[in-house]
Coordinates of C-alpha atoms in Angstrom, one line a residue:
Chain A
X25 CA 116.9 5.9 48.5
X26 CA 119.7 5.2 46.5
X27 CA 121.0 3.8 42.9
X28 CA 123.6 1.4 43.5
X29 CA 125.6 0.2 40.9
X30 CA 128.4 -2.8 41.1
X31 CA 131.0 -3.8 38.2
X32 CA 131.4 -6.5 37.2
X33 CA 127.9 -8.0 37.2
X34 CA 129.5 -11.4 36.8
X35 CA 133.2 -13.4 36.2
X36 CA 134.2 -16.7 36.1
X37 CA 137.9 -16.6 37.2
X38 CA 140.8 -19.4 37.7
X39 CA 141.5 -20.8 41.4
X40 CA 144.6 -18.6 42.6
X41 CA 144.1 -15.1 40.9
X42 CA 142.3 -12.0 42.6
X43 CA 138.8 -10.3 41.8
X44 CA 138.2 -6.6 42.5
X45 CA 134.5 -5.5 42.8
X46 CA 133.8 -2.0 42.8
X47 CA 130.7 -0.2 44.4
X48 CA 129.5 3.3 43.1
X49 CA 126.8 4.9 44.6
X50 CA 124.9 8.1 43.3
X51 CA 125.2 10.1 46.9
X52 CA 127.2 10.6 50.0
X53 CA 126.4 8.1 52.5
X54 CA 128.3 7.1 55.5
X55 CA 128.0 3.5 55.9
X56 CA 128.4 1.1 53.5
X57 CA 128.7 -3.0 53.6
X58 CA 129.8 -6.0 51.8
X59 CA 127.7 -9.2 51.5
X60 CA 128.7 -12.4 50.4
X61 CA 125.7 -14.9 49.7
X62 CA 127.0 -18.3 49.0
X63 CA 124.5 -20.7 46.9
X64 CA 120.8 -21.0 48.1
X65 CA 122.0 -19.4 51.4
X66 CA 121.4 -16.2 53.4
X67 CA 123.0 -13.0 53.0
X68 CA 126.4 -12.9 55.3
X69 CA 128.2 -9.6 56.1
X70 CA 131.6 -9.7 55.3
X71 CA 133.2 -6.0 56.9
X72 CA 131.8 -2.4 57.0
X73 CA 133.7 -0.3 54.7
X74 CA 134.7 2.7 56.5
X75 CA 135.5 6.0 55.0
X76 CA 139.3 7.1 55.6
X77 CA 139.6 3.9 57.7
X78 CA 140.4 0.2 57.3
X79 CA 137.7 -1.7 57.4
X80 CA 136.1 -3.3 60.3
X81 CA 135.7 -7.4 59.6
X82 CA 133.3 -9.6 61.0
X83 CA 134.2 -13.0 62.5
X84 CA 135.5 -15.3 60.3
X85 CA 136.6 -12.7 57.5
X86 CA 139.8 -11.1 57.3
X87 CA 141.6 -8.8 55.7
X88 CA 143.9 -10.7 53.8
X89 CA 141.0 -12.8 52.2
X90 CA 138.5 -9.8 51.5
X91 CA 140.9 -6.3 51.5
X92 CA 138.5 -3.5 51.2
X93 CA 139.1 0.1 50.0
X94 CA 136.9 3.0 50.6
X95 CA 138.5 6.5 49.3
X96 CA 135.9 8.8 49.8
X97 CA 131.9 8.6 50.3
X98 CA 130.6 7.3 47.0
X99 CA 133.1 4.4 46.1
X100 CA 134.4 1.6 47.6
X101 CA 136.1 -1.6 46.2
X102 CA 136.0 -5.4 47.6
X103 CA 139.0 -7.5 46.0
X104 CA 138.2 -11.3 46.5
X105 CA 142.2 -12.2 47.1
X106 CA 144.1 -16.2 46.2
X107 CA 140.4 -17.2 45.2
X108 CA 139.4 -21.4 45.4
X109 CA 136.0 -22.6 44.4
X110 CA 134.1 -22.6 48.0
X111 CA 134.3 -18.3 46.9
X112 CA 131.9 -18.8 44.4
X113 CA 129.3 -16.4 45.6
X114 CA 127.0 -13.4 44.6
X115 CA 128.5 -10.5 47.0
X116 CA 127.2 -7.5 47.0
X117 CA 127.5 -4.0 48.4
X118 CA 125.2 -2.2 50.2
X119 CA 124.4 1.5 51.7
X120 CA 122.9 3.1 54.6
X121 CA 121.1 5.7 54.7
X122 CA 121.1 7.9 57.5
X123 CA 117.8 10.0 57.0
X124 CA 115.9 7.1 56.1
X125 CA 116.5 4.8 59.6
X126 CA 119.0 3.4 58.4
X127 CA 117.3 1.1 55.6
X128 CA 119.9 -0.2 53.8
X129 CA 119.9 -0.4 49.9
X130 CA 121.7 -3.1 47.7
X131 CA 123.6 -2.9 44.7
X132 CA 122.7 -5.6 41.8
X133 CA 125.6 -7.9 43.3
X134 CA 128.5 -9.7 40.9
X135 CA 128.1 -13.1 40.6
X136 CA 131.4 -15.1 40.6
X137 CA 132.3 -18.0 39.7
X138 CA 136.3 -20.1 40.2
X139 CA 137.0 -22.5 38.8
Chain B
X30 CA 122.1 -12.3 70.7
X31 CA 119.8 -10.9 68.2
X32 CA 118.4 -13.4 65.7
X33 CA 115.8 -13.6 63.0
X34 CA 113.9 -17.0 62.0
X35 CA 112.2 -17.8 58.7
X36 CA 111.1 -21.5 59.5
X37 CA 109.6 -21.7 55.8
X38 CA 112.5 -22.8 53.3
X39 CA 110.4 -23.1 50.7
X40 CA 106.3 -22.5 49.5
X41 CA 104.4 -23.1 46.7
X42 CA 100.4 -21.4 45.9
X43 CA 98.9 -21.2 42.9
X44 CA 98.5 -18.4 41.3
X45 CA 95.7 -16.0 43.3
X46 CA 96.0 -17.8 46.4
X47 CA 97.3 -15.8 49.1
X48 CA 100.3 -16.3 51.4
X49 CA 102.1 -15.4 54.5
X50 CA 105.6 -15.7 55.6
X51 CA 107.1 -15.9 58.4
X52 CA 109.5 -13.7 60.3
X53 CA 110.0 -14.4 64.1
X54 CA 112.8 -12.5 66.0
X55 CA 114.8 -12.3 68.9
X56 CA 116.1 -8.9 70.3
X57 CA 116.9 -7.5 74.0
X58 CA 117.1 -4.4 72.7
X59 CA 113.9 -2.1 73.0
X60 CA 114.5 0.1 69.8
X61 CA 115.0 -1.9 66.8
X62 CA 113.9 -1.9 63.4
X63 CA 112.9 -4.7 61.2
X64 CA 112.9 -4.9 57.2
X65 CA 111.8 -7.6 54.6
X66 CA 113.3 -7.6 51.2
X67 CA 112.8 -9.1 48.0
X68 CA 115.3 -10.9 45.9
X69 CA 113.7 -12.1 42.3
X70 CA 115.7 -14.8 40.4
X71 CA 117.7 -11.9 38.9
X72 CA 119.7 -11.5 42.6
X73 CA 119.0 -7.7 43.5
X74 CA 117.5 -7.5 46.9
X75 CA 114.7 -5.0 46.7
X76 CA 113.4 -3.0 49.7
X77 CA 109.7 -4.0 50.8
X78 CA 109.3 -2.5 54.3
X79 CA 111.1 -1.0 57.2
X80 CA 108.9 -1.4 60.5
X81 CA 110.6 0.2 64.0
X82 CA 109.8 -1.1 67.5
X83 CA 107.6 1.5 68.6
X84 CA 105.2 1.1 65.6
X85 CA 103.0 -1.9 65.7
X86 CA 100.4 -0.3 63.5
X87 CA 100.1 -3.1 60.1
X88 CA 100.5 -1.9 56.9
X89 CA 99.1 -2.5 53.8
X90 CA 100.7 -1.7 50.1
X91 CA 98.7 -3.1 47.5
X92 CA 98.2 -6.6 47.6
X93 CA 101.0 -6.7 50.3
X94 CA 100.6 -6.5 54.2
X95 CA 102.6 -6.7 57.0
X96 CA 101.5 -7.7 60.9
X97 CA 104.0 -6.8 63.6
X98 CA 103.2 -7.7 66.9
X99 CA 105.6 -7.2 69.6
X100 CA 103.8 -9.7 71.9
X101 CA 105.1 -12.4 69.9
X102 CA 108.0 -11.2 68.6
X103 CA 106.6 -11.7 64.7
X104 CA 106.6 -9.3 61.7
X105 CA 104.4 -11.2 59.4
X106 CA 104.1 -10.8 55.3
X107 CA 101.0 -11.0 53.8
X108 CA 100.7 -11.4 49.5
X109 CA 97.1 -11.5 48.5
X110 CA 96.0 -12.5 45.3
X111 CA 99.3 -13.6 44.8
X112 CA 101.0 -13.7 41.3
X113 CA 103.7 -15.6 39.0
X114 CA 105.6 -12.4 39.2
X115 CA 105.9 -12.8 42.6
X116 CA 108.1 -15.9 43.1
X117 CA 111.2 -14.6 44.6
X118 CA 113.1 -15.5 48.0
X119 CA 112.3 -13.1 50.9
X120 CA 114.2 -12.0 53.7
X121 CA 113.3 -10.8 56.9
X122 CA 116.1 -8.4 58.4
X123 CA 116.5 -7.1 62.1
X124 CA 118.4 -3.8 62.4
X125 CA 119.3 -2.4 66.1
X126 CA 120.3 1.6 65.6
X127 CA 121.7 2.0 68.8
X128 CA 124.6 -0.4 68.7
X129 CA 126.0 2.5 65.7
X130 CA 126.7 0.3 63.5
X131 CA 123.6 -0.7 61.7
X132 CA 124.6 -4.2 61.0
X133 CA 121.2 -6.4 59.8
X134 CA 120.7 -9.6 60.9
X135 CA 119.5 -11.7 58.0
X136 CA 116.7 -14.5 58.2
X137 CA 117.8 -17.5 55.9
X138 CA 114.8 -16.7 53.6
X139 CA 111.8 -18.1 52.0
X140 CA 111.7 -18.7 48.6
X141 CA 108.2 -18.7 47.1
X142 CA 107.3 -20.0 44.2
X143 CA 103.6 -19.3 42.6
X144 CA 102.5 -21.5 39.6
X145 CA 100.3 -20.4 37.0

C-alpha cells in the first residue's frame, strides 16, 4: 500500500480567493487522482495528475477551475481557483498502485468550506 | 458504459445483527476489477477488498465477506455480527485495467448505521 498524506486537512475560505491542496505520498507511483465528494454524495473524479504532463480532466472539469501540478512522482498539488459556495467539498487525492492491480489508496481528504 | 449500483442509501441493524450491501455492476469488458471501501464519519476512504473478473471464489475476513457472482453481475458485502464501530458509508468501485487509465467508477454508497 501506501501512506497518503494531504495539507490542509480542512479551510473555510471567502467566495473569490484560491485554495491549494497538496498531496505527498511516501513512494513512487505513477498514477495519481483527484476526487471531489460534494455533501452526502459519491466520490467524483476530477483529472488524473500526470507526471511531467498537464493533467488530463474529466467532463465537466477544467483546467482553469481545478489547475493541477505534478513535479515529480511523490507530490502533486490541486488549487481550487475563483472559489463560490457550490465548491464546498471534501476532495481528496488518491494513488495507484501498479504492483498491487491497481487498487487505489486515498489520502485523509481536506475538507473545505466558502463562504 | 460501465456503471456500479448501490440501491441501499441508507440501513440501520442493531448492534449484532448482520447485514449485506449491495453492489450490482455493469461492464462489457471481460477483465475488470471491482473494490469496496470504507469511509467512517472521519472521511478517509479505507480499502476493504479488491476482487478481479476471473476470481469468483468468496472471501471471508473476519466478520466480513464478500460474494461475487459474475452470473448476476453482483459483488455482495457481508458484516456479521455487526458492530457500532461499523457505521460508515461504503462504496462499491469498478476498475477496468485495460482501458490504461485505471479510472474507478464509484457506486453512490450505503451509509450504515448500527445502534447499540
Amino acid at each position: 500500500s501506501a501512506v497518503i498524506s494531504q495539507k490542509p486537512s480542512r479551510d473555510i475560505c471567502q467566495r473569490g480567493t484560491s485554495l491549494t491542496i497538496q498531496c505527498q505520498v511516501d513512494s513512487q507511483v505513477t498514477m495519481m487522482f483527484w476526487y471531489r465528494q460534494q455533501p452526502g454524495q459519491s466520490l467524483t473524479l476530477i483529472a488524473t495528475a500526470n507526471q511531467g504532463s498537464e493533467a488530463t480532466y474529466e467532463s465537466g472539469f477544467v483546467i482553469d477551475k481545478f489547475p493541477i501540478s505534478r513535479p515529480n512522482l511523490t507530490f502533486s498539488t490541486l488549487t481550487v481557483s475563483n472559489m463560490s459556495p457550490e465548491d464546498s467539498s471534501i476532495y481528496l487525492c488518491s494513488v495507484a498502485v501498479q504492483g498491487l492491480f491497481y487498487e487505489q489508496y486515498f489520502g485523509p481528504g481536506t475538507r473545505l468550506t466558502v463562504t | 458504459a460501465q456503471k456500479v449500483t448501490q440501491a441501499q442509501t441508507e440501513i440501520s441493524v442493531v448492534e449484532k445483527e448482520d447485514v449485506t450491501l449491495d453492489c450490482v455492476y455493469e461492464t462489457r469488458d471481460t477483465t475488470y476489477y471491482l473494490f469496496w471501501y470504507k469511509q467512517p464519519p472521519s472521511g478517509e476512504l479505507v480499502f476493504l477488498i479488491r476482487r478481479n473478473s476471473f476470481d469468483e471464489q468468496n472471501e471471508i475476513s473476519g466478520r466480513y465477506s464478500w460474494n461475487f457472482q459474475k452470473s448476476t453481475s453482483s459483488f455482495n458485502f457481508t458484516i456479521t455480527a455487526s458492530q457500532v464501530v461499523d457505521s460508515a458509508v461504503y462504496f462499491c468501485a469498478l476498475s477496468d485495467p485495460t482501458s490504461g487509465t485505471y479510472k474507478y467508477i464509484f457506486g453512490t454508497g450505503t451509509r450504515l448505521k448500527v445502534l447499540a
